[in-house]
Tab-separated table of C-alpha atoms in Angstrom:
chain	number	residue	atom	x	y	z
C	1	UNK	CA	145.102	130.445	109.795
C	2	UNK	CA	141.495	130.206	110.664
C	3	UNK	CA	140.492	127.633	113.666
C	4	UNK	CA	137.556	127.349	112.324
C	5	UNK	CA	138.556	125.858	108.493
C	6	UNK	CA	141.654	123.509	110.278
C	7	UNK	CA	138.843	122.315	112.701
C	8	UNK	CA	136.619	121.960	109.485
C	9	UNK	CA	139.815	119.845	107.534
C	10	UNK	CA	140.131	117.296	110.487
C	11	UNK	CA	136.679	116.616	111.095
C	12	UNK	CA	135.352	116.271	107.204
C	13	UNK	CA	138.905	113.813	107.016
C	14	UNK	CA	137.752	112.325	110.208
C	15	UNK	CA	133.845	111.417	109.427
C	16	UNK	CA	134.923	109.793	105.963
C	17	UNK	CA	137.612	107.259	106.874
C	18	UNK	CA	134.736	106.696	109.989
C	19	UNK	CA	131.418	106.385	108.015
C	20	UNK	CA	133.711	103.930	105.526
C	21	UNK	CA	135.058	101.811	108.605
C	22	UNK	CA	130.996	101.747	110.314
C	23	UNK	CA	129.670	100.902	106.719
C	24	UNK	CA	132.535	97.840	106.039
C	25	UNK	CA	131.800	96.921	110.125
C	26	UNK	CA	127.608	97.057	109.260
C	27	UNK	CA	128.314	94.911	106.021
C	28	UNK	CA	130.037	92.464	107.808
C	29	UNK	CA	127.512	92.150	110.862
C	30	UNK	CA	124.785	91.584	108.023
C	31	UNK	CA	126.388	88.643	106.619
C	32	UNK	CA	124.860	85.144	108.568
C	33	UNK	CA	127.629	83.168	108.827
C	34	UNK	CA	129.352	83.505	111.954
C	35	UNK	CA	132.690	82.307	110.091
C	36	UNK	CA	132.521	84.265	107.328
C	37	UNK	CA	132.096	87.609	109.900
C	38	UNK	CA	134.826	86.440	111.545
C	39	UNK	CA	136.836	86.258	108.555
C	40	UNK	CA	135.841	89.642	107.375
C	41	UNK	CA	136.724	91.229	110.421
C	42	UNK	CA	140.011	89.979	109.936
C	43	UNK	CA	139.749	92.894	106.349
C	44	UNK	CA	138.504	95.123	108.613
C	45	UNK	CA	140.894	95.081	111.775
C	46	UNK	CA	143.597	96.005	108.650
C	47	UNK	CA	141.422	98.525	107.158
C	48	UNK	CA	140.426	100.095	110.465
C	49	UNK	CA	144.776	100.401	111.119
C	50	UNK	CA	145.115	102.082	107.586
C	51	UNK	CA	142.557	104.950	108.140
C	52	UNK	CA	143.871	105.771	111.792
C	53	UNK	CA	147.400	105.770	110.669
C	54	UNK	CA	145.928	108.118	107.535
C	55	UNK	CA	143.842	110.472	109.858
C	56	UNK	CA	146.616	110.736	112.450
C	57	UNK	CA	149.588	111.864	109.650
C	58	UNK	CA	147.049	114.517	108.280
C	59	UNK	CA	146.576	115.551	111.780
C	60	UNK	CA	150.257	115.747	112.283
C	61	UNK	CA	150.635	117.381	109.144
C	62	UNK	CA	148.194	119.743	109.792
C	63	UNK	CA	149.616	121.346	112.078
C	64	UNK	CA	153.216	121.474	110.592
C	65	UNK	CA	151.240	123.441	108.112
C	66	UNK	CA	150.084	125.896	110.574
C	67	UNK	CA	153.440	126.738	112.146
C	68	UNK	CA	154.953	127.116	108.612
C	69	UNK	CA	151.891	129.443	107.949
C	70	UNK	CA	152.397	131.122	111.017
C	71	UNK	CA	155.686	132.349	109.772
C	72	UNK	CA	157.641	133.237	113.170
C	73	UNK	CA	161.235	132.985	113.617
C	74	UNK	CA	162.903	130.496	114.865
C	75	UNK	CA	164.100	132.697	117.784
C	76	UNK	CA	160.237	133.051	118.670
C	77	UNK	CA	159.623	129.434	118.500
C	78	UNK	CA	159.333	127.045	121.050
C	79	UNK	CA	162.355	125.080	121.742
C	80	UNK	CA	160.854	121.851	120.277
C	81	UNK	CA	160.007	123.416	117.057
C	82	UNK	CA	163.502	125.608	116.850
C	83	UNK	CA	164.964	122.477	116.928
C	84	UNK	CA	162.960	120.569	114.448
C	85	UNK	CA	163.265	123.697	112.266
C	86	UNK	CA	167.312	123.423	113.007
C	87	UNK	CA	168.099	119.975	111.334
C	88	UNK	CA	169.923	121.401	108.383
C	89	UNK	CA	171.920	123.110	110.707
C	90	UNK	CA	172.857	120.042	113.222
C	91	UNK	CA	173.739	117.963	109.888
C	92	UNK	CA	176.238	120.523	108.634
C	93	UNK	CA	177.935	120.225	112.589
C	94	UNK	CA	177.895	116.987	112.114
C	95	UNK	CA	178.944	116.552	108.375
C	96	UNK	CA	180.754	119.811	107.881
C	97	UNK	CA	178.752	121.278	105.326
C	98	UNK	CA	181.376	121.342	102.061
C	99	UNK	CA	178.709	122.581	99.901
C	100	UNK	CA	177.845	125.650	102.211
C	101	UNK	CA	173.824	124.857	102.254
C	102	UNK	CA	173.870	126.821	105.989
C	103	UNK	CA	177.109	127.846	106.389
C	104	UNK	CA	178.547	130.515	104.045
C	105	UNK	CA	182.477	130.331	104.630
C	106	UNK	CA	183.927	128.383	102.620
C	107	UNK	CA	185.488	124.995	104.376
C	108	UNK	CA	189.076	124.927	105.153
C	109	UNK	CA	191.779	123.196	102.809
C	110	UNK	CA	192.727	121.138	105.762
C	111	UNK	CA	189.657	118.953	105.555
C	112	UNK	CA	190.489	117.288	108.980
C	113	UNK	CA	189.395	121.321	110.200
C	114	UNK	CA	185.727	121.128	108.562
C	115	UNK	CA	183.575	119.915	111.212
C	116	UNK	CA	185.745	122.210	113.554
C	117	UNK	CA	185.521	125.139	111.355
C	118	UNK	CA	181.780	124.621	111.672
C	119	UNK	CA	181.409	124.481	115.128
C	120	UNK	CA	183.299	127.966	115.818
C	121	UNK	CA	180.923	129.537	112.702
C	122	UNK	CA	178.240	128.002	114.612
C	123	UNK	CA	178.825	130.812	116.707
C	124	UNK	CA	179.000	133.815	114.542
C	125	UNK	CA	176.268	132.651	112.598
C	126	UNK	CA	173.660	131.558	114.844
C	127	UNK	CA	171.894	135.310	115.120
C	128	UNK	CA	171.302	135.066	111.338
C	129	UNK	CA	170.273	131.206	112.000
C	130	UNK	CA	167.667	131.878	114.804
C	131	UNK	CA	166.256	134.926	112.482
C	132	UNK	CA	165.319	132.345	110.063
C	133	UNK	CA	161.836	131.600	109.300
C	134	UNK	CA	160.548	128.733	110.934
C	135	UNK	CA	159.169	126.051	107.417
C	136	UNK	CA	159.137	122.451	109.217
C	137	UNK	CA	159.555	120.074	106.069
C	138	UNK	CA	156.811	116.991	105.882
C	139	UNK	CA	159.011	114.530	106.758
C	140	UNK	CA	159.460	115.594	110.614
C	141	UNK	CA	155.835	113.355	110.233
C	142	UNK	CA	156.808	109.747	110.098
C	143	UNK	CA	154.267	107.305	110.846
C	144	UNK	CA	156.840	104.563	109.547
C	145	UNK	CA	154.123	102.488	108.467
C	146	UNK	CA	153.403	101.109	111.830
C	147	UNK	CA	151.747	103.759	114.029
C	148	UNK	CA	152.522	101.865	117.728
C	149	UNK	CA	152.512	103.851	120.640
C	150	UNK	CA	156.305	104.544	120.267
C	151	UNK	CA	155.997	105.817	117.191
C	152	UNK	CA	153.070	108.453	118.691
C	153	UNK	CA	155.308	109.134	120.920
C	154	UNK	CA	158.147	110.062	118.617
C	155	UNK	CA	155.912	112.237	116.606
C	156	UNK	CA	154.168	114.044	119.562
C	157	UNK	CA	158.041	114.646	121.150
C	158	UNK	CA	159.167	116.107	117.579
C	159	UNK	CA	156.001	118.442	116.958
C	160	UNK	CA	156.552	119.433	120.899
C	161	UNK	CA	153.008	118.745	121.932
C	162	UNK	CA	152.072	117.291	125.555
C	163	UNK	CA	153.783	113.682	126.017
C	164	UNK	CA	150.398	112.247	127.287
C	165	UNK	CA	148.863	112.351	123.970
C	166	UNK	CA	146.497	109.242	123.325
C	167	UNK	CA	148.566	107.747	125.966
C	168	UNK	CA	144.886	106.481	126.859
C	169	UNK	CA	145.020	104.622	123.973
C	170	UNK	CA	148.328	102.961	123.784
C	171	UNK	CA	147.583	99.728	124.335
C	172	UNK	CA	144.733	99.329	121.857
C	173	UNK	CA	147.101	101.368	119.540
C	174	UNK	CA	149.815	98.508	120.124
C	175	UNK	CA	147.520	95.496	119.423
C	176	UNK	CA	145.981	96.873	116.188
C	177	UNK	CA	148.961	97.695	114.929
C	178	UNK	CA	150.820	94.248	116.072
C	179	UNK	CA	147.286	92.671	114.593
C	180	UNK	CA	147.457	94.134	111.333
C	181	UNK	CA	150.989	93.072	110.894
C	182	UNK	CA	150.462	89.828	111.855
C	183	UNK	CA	147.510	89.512	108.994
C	184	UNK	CA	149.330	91.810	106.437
C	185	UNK	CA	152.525	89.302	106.740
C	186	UNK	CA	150.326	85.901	106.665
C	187	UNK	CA	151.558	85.077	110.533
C	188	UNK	CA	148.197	85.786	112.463
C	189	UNK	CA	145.263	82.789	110.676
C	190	UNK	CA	142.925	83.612	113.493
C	191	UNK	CA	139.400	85.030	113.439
C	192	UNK	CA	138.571	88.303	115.060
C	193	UNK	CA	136.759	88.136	117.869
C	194	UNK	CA	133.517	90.276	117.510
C	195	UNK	CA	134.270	91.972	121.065
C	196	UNK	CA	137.584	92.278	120.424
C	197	UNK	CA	137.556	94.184	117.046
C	198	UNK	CA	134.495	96.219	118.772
C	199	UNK	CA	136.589	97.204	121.718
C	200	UNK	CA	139.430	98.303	118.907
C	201	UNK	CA	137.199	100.049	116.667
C	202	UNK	CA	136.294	102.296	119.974
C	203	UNK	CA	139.804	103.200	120.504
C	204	UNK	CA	140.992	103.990	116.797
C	205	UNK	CA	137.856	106.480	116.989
C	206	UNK	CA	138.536	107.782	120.185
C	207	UNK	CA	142.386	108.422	119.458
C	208	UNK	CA	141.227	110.525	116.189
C	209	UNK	CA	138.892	112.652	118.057
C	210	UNK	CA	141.712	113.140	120.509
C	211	UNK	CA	144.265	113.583	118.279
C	212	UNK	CA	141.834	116.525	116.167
C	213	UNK	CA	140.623	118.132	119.482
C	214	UNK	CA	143.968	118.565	120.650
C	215	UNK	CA	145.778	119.811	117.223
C	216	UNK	CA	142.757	122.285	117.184
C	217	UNK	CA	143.787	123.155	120.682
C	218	UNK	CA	147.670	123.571	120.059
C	219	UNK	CA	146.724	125.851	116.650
C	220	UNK	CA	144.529	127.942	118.450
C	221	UNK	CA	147.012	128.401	121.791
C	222	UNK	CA	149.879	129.006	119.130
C	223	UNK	CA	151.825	126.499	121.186
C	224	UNK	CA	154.284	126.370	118.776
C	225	UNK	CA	155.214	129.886	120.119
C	226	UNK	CA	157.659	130.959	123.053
C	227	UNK	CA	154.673	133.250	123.626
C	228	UNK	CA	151.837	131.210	123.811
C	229	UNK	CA	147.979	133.190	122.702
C	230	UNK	CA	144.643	132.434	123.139
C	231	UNK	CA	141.810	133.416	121.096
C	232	UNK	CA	140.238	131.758	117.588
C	233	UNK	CA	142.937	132.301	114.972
C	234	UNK	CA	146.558	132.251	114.511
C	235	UNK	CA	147.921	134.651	111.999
């Protein structure tokens, strides 16, 4: 995959949902009412959630796409992505896996024996399992409709990048996303403050141009990788 075109993706997905949040803010700041602009700001604070939530899943998903494209094994992997890439295989431990979508024996007659009989295959199988091609599905991306800090966090930890990720930004994270709610579901009636939808604004912008530079960074480092490279493209 080519730095240079993922680089291109985040930044042309970037300036959009940004020109479209500066034009709504610049509409608002023309209107000469000072209720009214407060009142708009309140549309605003919720559109200004919806486009960092949006930018930060393509991000995410962007590079999920890359280690899928990158198409090493799951042996070669690093162990946060072998283990994202092992999910089928910890649900048929777990579940026994009567329809053989990982394992291949077929399950005991005892049923009580399944999840056993698992386990022990576990063992036998696991050199054709870590052979496997690493292909992350989307869903190890979940935003859950409420991208708070915790739920960064949960994404970050899955995809195995650093933990300090935006952490600059967690508490603006946290109030825009407990503001929005609080609109969406009719229990916030309050204005926004000019300064204080300002001061958000900042963040949300600053978290995407984090969140791009450092998904760049990861893609071109191959940090999905036991061996990490450097250099401009990942193959």
């Amino acid at each position: 995959m080519n730095i240079e075109e993922v680089w291109a993706e985040l930044e042309n997905d970037m300036a959009w949902r940004q020109a479209e949040i500066r034009a709504l803010s610049n509409l608002q700041a023309s209107t000469r009412r000072d209720a009214e602009k407060a009142h708009l700001r309140r549309a605003l604070l919720v559109m200004l959630y919806a486009h960092t939530e949006g930018f930060c899943k393509l991000a995410f998903l962007t590079y999920v796409n890359a280690i899928n494209k990158a198409m090493i094994s799951c042996s070669n992997a690093a162990d946060g992505i072998a283990a994202a890439a092992f999910t089928d295989v910890f649900h048929a431990l777990t579940y026994g896996d009567e329809k053989r979508r990982v394992f291949l024996a077929s399950p005991p007659e005892d049923k009580k024996l399944t999840i056993l009989a698992r386990q022990r295959e576990f063992f036998t199988e696991l050199p054709r399992l870590l052979a496997r091609q690493i292909q992350l599905p989307d869903t190890v991306v979940n935003t859950e409709d409420n991208l708070s800090s915790k739920v960064v966090k949960r994404n970050v930890y899955r995809l195995g990048l650093p933990e300090s990720l935006l952490s600059n930004y967690y508490t603006d994270l946290d109030e825009l996303v407990n503001r929005r709610n609080n609109i969406a579901h009719g229990g916030d009636g309050d204005p926004v403050k000019e300064r204080d939808y300002e001061r958000l604004q900042k963040s949300a912008f600053g978290a995407m141009d984090e969140l791009a530079l450092s998904i760049v960074s990861a893609i071109e480092g191959a940090q999905y990788s036991r061996q990490q490279l450097s250099g401009t493209t990942v193959n």
